[in-house]
Coordinates of C-alpha atoms in Angstrom, one line a residue:
M13 CA -3.6 23.6 -25.6
Q14 CA -7.1 23.3 -23.8
N15 CA -5.5 20.0 -23.0
F16 CA -2.4 21.1 -21.4
R17 CA -1.8 18.8 -17.8
N18 CA -0.3 21.4 -15.1
Y19 CA 1.2 19.0 -13.2
Y20 CA 1.6 21.5 -10.1
D21 CA -2.3 22.4 -10.4
I22 CA -3.4 18.8 -10.3
L23 CA -1.2 18.2 -7.2
E24 CA -2.4 21.2 -6.0
V25 CA 1.3 22.2 -4.9
A26 CA 3.5 25.6 -6.0
P27 CA 6.2 24.8 -8.4
Q28 CA 8.8 25.0 -6.1
A29 CA 7.1 22.3 -3.9
S30 CA 9.9 20.0 -2.4
L31 CA 9.7 16.4 -3.1
D32 CA 8.3 15.7 0.6
Q33 CA 5.4 18.1 -0.2
I34 CA 4.2 16.5 -3.6
K35 CA 4.4 13.1 -2.0
Q36 CA 2.2 14.5 0.7
A37 CA -0.1 16.2 -1.9
Y38 CA 0.1 12.8 -3.5
R39 CA -1.0 10.9 -0.8
R40 CA -4.4 13.4 0.3
L41 CA -5.4 13.4 -2.9
A42 CA -5.0 9.8 -4.1
R43 CA -6.9 8.6 -0.6
K44 CA -9.5 11.3 -1.5
Y45 CA -10.3 10.1 -5.6
H46 CA -9.3 6.3 -4.9
P47 CA -11.7 3.9 -6.8
D48 CA -12.2 2.4 -4.1
L49 CA -14.0 4.3 -1.6
N50 CA -15.7 6.1 -5.0
P51 CA -17.6 3.3 -6.3
G52 CA -18.8 3.9 -9.8
D53 CA -17.7 7.6 -9.6
S54 CA -15.6 7.7 -13.3
T55 CA -14.7 11.2 -12.5
A56 CA -13.3 9.9 -9.3
E57 CA -11.5 7.4 -11.2
E58 CA -10.4 9.6 -13.9
R59 CA -8.7 12.0 -11.2
F60 CA -7.2 9.5 -10.0
K61 CA -5.0 8.5 -12.9
V62 CA -4.5 11.9 -13.8
L63 CA -3.0 12.2 -9.9
G64 CA -0.9 9.2 -10.1
E65 CA 0.7 10.5 -14.0
A66 CA 1.8 13.9 -12.0
Y67 CA 3.3 12.0 -9.1
E68 CA 5.2 9.8 -11.4
V69 CA 6.9 13.0 -13.4
L70 CA 7.4 15.0 -10.2
S71 CA 8.7 12.5 -8.5
D72 CA 11.3 11.8 -10.2
P73 CA 13.9 14.5 -10.7
E74 CA 15.2 14.1 -14.4
R75 CA 11.7 13.8 -15.3
R76 CA 10.4 16.8 -13.1
S77 CA 13.4 18.8 -14.9
Q78 CA 12.5 17.5 -18.3
Y79 CA 8.8 18.6 -17.5
E80 CA 9.5 21.9 -16.6
K81 CA 12.1 22.6 -19.4
F82 CA 9.7 22.0 -22.3
S83 CA 6.5 23.0 -20.4
S84 CA 7.7 26.6 -21.3
F85 CA 7.1 25.5 -25.3
W86 CA 3.0 24.7 -24.6
K87 CA 2.3 28.1 -25.7
Q88 CA 4.4 27.9 -28.9
K89 CA 2.5 28.7 -32.0
G90 CA 2.1 26.3 -34.2
F91 CA 0.2 23.0 -32.1
G92 CA -2.4 21.9 -34.5
R93 CA -2.0 23.9 -37.2
G94 CA -0.2 21.2 -39.4
R95 CA 1.6 18.2 -39.9
A96 CA 5.7 17.0 -40.4
K97 CA 6.2 16.7 -43.9
Q98 CA 5.2 13.6 -45.0
S99 CA 7.2 11.4 -47.5
G100 CA 6.4 8.3 -50.0
G101 CA 2.6 9.3 -49.5
A102 CA 2.3 8.0 -45.8
G103 CA -0.7 8.6 -43.6
V104 CA -0.4 11.5 -41.1
G105 CA 1.2 10.6 -38.2
T106 CA 3.5 8.0 -40.1
A107 CA 6.4 9.8 -40.6
S108 CA 9.6 9.0 -38.6
R109 CA 11.9 11.0 -37.3
S110 CA 15.8 10.5 -38.7
E111 CA 17.5 11.2 -35.3
A112 CA 17.6 9.2 -32.3
P113 CA 16.1 10.4 -29.2
P114 CA 18.3 10.3 -25.8
R115 CA 18.5 7.6 -23.6
N116 CA 16.1 9.4 -21.0
G117 CA 13.2 9.8 -23.4
G118 CA 13.9 13.6 -24.2
F119 CA 14.8 15.2 -27.7
S120 CA 15.7 18.2 -28.6
V121 CA 13.6 21.2 -29.6
G122 CA 16.2 23.5 -31.1
D123 CA 14.6 22.7 -35.0
V124 CA 11.6 21.0 -34.1
E125 CA 8.2 21.7 -36.0
F126 CA 5.2 21.8 -33.6
G127 CA 3.0 21.8 -35.9
E128 CA 3.6 18.0 -36.0
F129 CA 2.2 17.4 -32.8
R130 CA -1.7 17.7 -32.1
D131 CA -1.2 19.7 -29.3
F132 CA 0.9 20.2 -26.1
N133 CA 0.0 16.7 -24.1
T134 CA 1.3 15.0 -27.8
F135 CA 4.5 16.6 -27.0
V136 CA 4.7 15.9 -23.5
D137 CA 3.9 11.8 -24.2
Q138 CA 7.0 12.3 -26.7
L139 CA 8.9 13.2 -24.2
L140 CA 8.2 11.1 -21.5
N141 CA 8.7 8.7 -23.7
R142 CA 5.3 7.7 -24.3
R143 CA 5.3 7.7 -28.2
G144 CA 2.5 6.7 -30.3
K145 CA -0.5 7.7 -27.9
A146 CA -2.8 10.7 -28.5
S147 CA -3.0 13.4 -25.7
S148 CA -6.6 12.4 -26.3
E149 CA -6.5 8.6 -24.5
P150 CA -6.9 8.6 -20.5
P151 CA -4.0 9.3 -18.8
R152 CA -1.5 6.3 -17.5
P153 CA -2.7 4.5 -14.6
P154 CA 0.4 5.1 -11.1
S155 CA 3.6 4.0 -11.3
A156 CA 4.1 0.9 -8.2
E157 CA 6.3 4.4 -6.9
A158 CA 3.0 6.2 -6.9
R159 CA 0.8 3.8 -5.9
A160 CA 2.9 3.1 -2.8
A161 CA 2.8 6.9 -1.9
A162 CA -1.0 6.7 -1.8
K163 CA -1.5 3.0 0.1
T164 CA -4.6 2.9 2.7
D165 CA -7.2 0.7 1.7
P166 CA -6.2 -2.5 3.8
Y167 CA -7.7 -4.5 0.1
R168 CA -5.7 -2.3 -2.1
T169 CA -3.6 -3.8 -4.9
Q170 CA -0.8 -2.1 -6.2
P171 CA 0.2 -4.1 -9.4
K172 CA 4.8 -3.6 -10.3
A173 CA 6.0 -4.4 -13.3
A174 CA 5.2 -7.4 -15.3
R175 CA 8.3 -9.6 -16.0
P176 CA 7.8 -12.1 -19.3
S177 CA 6.2 -15.4 -18.7
K178 CA 8.7 -18.8 -19.9
S179 CA 6.2 -19.8 -22.8
R180 CA 5.4 -17.6 -25.7
P181 CA 2.7 -18.3 -28.1
S182 CA 4.1 -19.8 -31.4
N183 CA 3.1 -20.3 -35.1
R184 CA 3.6 -23.6 -37.1
N185 CA 7.1 -23.2 -37.4
G186 CA 8.1 -22.8 -33.8
A187 CA 8.8 -19.2 -34.2
P188 CA 7.2 -16.5 -31.6
S189 CA 3.7 -15.2 -33.2
R190 CA 3.7 -11.7 -34.1
D191 CA 0.0 -11.7 -34.0
R192 CA -0.6 -12.6 -30.6
P193 CA 1.0 -10.9 -27.6
S194 CA 3.1 -13.3 -24.9
R195 CA 1.9 -14.2 -21.6
R196 CA 3.1 -12.1 -19.0
D197 CA 3.2 -12.6 -15.0
A198 CA 2.3 -9.6 -12.8
E199 CA 2.6 -8.7 -8.9
A200 CA 0.5 -6.8 -7.0
H201 CA 0.9 -5.8 -3.2
L202 CA -1.8 -7.0 -1.1
T203 CA -1.8 -5.5 2.7
V204 CA -4.4 -7.6 5.1
P205 CA -5.1 -7.0 8.8
L206 CA -3.7 -9.8 11.1
E207 CA -7.1 -11.5 11.9
K208 CA -7.4 -12.1 8.1
A209 CA -3.9 -13.2 7.5
F210 CA -4.5 -15.3 10.5
S211 CA -7.5 -16.9 9.5
G212 CA -7.3 -17.0 5.5
G213 CA -10.1 -17.7 3.7
Q214 CA -12.5 -16.3 0.6
E215 CA -11.8 -12.7 0.3
R216 CA -12.8 -10.3 -3.0
I217 CA -9.8 -7.8 -3.3
R218 CA -10.3 -4.6 -6.5
L219 CA -6.8 -4.5 -8.6
E220 CA -5.5 -1.3 -9.7
D221 CA -7.2 -1.8 -13.5
G222 CA -10.1 -2.3 -12.3
R223 CA -10.8 -6.1 -12.2
S224 CA -12.6 -7.2 -9.0
L225 CA -11.4 -11.1 -8.1
E226 CA -12.5 -13.8 -5.5
V227 CA -9.3 -15.5 -4.0
T228 CA -8.8 -17.8 -1.6
M229 CA -6.4 -17.3 0.8
P230 CA -4.4 -19.4 2.9
P231 CA -4.1 -19.4 6.9
G232 CA -0.8 -18.1 8.5
M233 CA 0.0 -15.7 5.9
I234 CA 2.9 -13.3 6.5
T235 CA 4.5 -10.2 5.1
G236 CA 6.6 -10.9 2.2
Q237 CA 4.5 -14.2 1.2
R238 CA 3.8 -14.4 -2.6
I239 CA 0.2 -15.8 -3.7
R240 CA -0.2 -17.0 -7.2
L241 CA -3.5 -16.4 -8.9
K242 CA -3.1 -18.5 -12.2
G243 CA -4.4 -16.8 -15.5
Q244 CA -4.8 -13.4 -13.8
G245 CA -1.7 -11.7 -14.9
I246 CA -1.1 -10.4 -18.7
D247 CA -2.9 -11.8 -21.6
G248 CA -2.9 -15.3 -19.8
G249 CA -0.1 -14.9 -17.3
N250 CA -0.3 -15.5 -13.8
L251 CA -0.9 -12.9 -11.4
Y252 CA 1.5 -12.5 -8.3
L253 CA 0.1 -10.9 -5.0
R254 CA 2.7 -10.0 -2.4
I255 CA 1.3 -10.1 1.2
E256 CA 1.8 -7.4 3.7
V257 CA 0.4 -7.9 7.1
N258 CA -0.9 -4.9 8.8
P259 CA 0.3 -4.3 12.2
H260 CA -2.2 -4.8 15.2
P261 CA -3.3 -2.1 17.7
Y262 CA -3.4 -4.9 20.5
F263 CA -1.7 -8.2 19.4
K264 CA 1.9 -8.4 18.0
L265 CA 3.4 -10.7 16.2
K266 CA 6.8 -12.1 16.9
N267 CA 7.9 -15.2 14.6
S268 CA 4.9 -17.5 15.6
D269 CA 4.1 -16.1 18.5
I270 CA 1.6 -13.8 19.9
Y271 CA 2.1 -11.0 22.6
C272 CA -0.4 -9.3 24.4
K273 CA -1.2 -7.3 27.9
V274 CA -3.8 -8.6 30.1
P275 CA -5.2 -6.7 33.2
L276 CA -6.1 -7.9 36.3
T277 CA -7.2 -6.3 39.5
P278 CA -5.4 -6.2 42.9
S279 CA -7.8 -8.7 44.1
E280 CA -7.9 -10.9 40.7
A281 CA -3.9 -11.0 41.1
V282 CA -3.3 -11.8 44.9
I283 CA -5.8 -14.7 45.0
G284 CA -5.8 -15.8 41.3
G285 CA -8.4 -17.6 39.3
V286 CA -9.4 -18.3 36.4
V287 CA -10.4 -15.4 34.1
E288 CA -11.0 -14.8 30.0
V289 CA -8.1 -13.3 28.0
P290 CA -8.4 -12.4 24.2
T291 CA -7.0 -14.6 21.7
L292 CA -6.8 -14.7 17.7
D293 CA -9.3 -17.6 18.2
G294 CA -11.7 -15.5 20.2
W295 CA -11.6 -15.4 24.5
V296 CA -10.3 -18.2 26.1
K297 CA -10.3 -19.1 29.9
M298 CA -7.2 -18.8 31.6
N299 CA -6.1 -19.9 35.3
I300 CA -4.2 -16.8 36.6
P301 CA -1.7 -18.2 39.9
A302 CA -2.2 -16.6 43.1
G303 CA 0.3 -13.8 43.8
V304 CA 0.8 -13.2 40.2
Q305 CA 2.8 -10.1 39.9
A306 CA 3.1 -7.3 37.1
G307 CA 5.1 -7.9 34.1
Q308 CA 5.2 -11.5 34.9
R309 CA 4.7 -13.4 31.8
L310 CA 2.3 -16.4 31.2
R311 CA 2.0 -19.2 28.5
L312 CA -1.6 -20.4 26.4
A313 CA 0.1 -23.3 24.4
E314 CA -0.9 -23.1 20.7
K315 CA -2.8 -20.2 20.3
G316 CA 0.0 -18.4 18.9
Y317 CA 0.3 -18.0 15.0
P318 CA 0.3 -21.1 12.4
V319 CA 3.5 -23.0 11.3
G320 CA 2.7 -24.9 8.3
Q321 CA -0.5 -26.7 8.7
N322 CA -0.1 -29.0 12.2
R323 CA 1.2 -27.0 14.2
R324 CA 0.9 -23.6 15.7
G325 CA 2.8 -21.1 18.5
D326 CA 2.1 -20.1 21.9
Q327 CA 0.2 -16.5 23.2
I328 CA 2.0 -15.0 25.7
V329 CA 0.3 -13.1 28.4
Q330 CA 2.3 -10.2 30.4
I331 CA 0.4 -9.3 33.7
E332 CA -0.4 -5.8 34.2
I333 CA -2.5 -4.9 37.7
A334 CA -5.1 -2.3 36.7
L335 CA -5.8 0.0 40.0
P336 CA -9.7 1.0 39.9
T337 CA -9.8 4.8 40.3
A338 CA -13.7 5.0 41.6
L339 CA -14.7 2.9 44.0
S340 CA -18.0 2.3 45.6
D341 CA -19.0 3.2 49.8
R342 CA -18.6 -0.6 50.4
E343 CA -15.3 -1.4 48.3
R344 CA -14.1 1.4 49.8
A345 CA -14.7 -0.2 53.2
L346 CA -13.5 -3.2 52.5
Y347 CA -10.1 -2.0 50.9
Q348 CA -9.8 0.1 54.8
E349 CA -10.7 -3.1 56.5
L350 CA -7.9 -5.2 54.3
R351 CA -5.5 -2.0 55.0
S352 CA -6.0 -2.5 58.7
L353 CA -5.2 -6.8 58.5
E354 CA -3.0 -7.1 55.9
T355 CA 0.8 -7.6 57.6
Y356 CA 2.6 -7.6 54.2
N357 CA 4.9 -4.6 53.7
P358 CA 6.1 -4.4 50.1
R359 CA 9.1 -1.4 51.5
A360 CA 10.6 -4.1 54.5
D361 CA 13.2 -5.4 52.0
L362 CA 14.3 -1.9 50.2
P363 CA 18.1 -1.5 50.2
I364 CA 18.4 1.4 52.8
E365 CA 20.4 2.1 55.9
E366 CA 18.6 2.4 59.3

């Protein structure tokens, strides 16, 4: 009983907590104990796994209902004091139950022999359809849904359910081998910054199962793209990285074009000339036409996002006029002189009747 896992205490929420409160608590704690933020800390890694298990149960209304129903039995007398009756000299724990379990992984406790279970965790493991796992084993890694709820690390992967590979090991007779596990493909999410998605190149990533891989990323990656890592799945299957590109605070990607806003001083806008503009390639020089207006868009050809191997989109630069908030005495004098000399009246053509 000392191993009872109180999922509400683990997530630091009340038993009546809503799904949103459970999700928020899990995100907060998962960020705190994520292995990438606590390298080499086995305690944090273990806590992260337990958090995932708690969220997996409490975020599913049906599992949560089952857990709450059967948690009332955790103080039931008899745990660990005996074993279910054996038959035919079978070893401890090998006796089979005749009644078929319900579809959702639960079972009736009306006639349960609690001595059949070493502790309450073993009881809950069978309840949640995790039969054959002793409670002393490490908790299961978080589910895909749980990992998605804690998504914060730009290079954190989130494995999805594995799928069988088309090929399976076989014996000499051509029948599937029972001794060797079949290869299975797996899929994981990888979130990358826009700059890395643009340039590609070598990157070391950490998988949820603890592995660290060196990956060659192609340039011009987009959200939803899949990258295959041959032989990095389950038992020699393939691992597919599904890419998600993080939004950039300055550059906006639309199809193959990059959009940004560039501020100009009033004199730069009036006189025009060459100014430096940021791009994903770095700073480049751009010719500003005289008299450019605020909101006007200029185009930098082939400075956008890669399209295929030999083509790129454009960068669209929207002009903004930035006014100074502090002037030196000399600047103020020149602005006063300009004001006395200028002939342009921006209010002359307002649609107002005299």
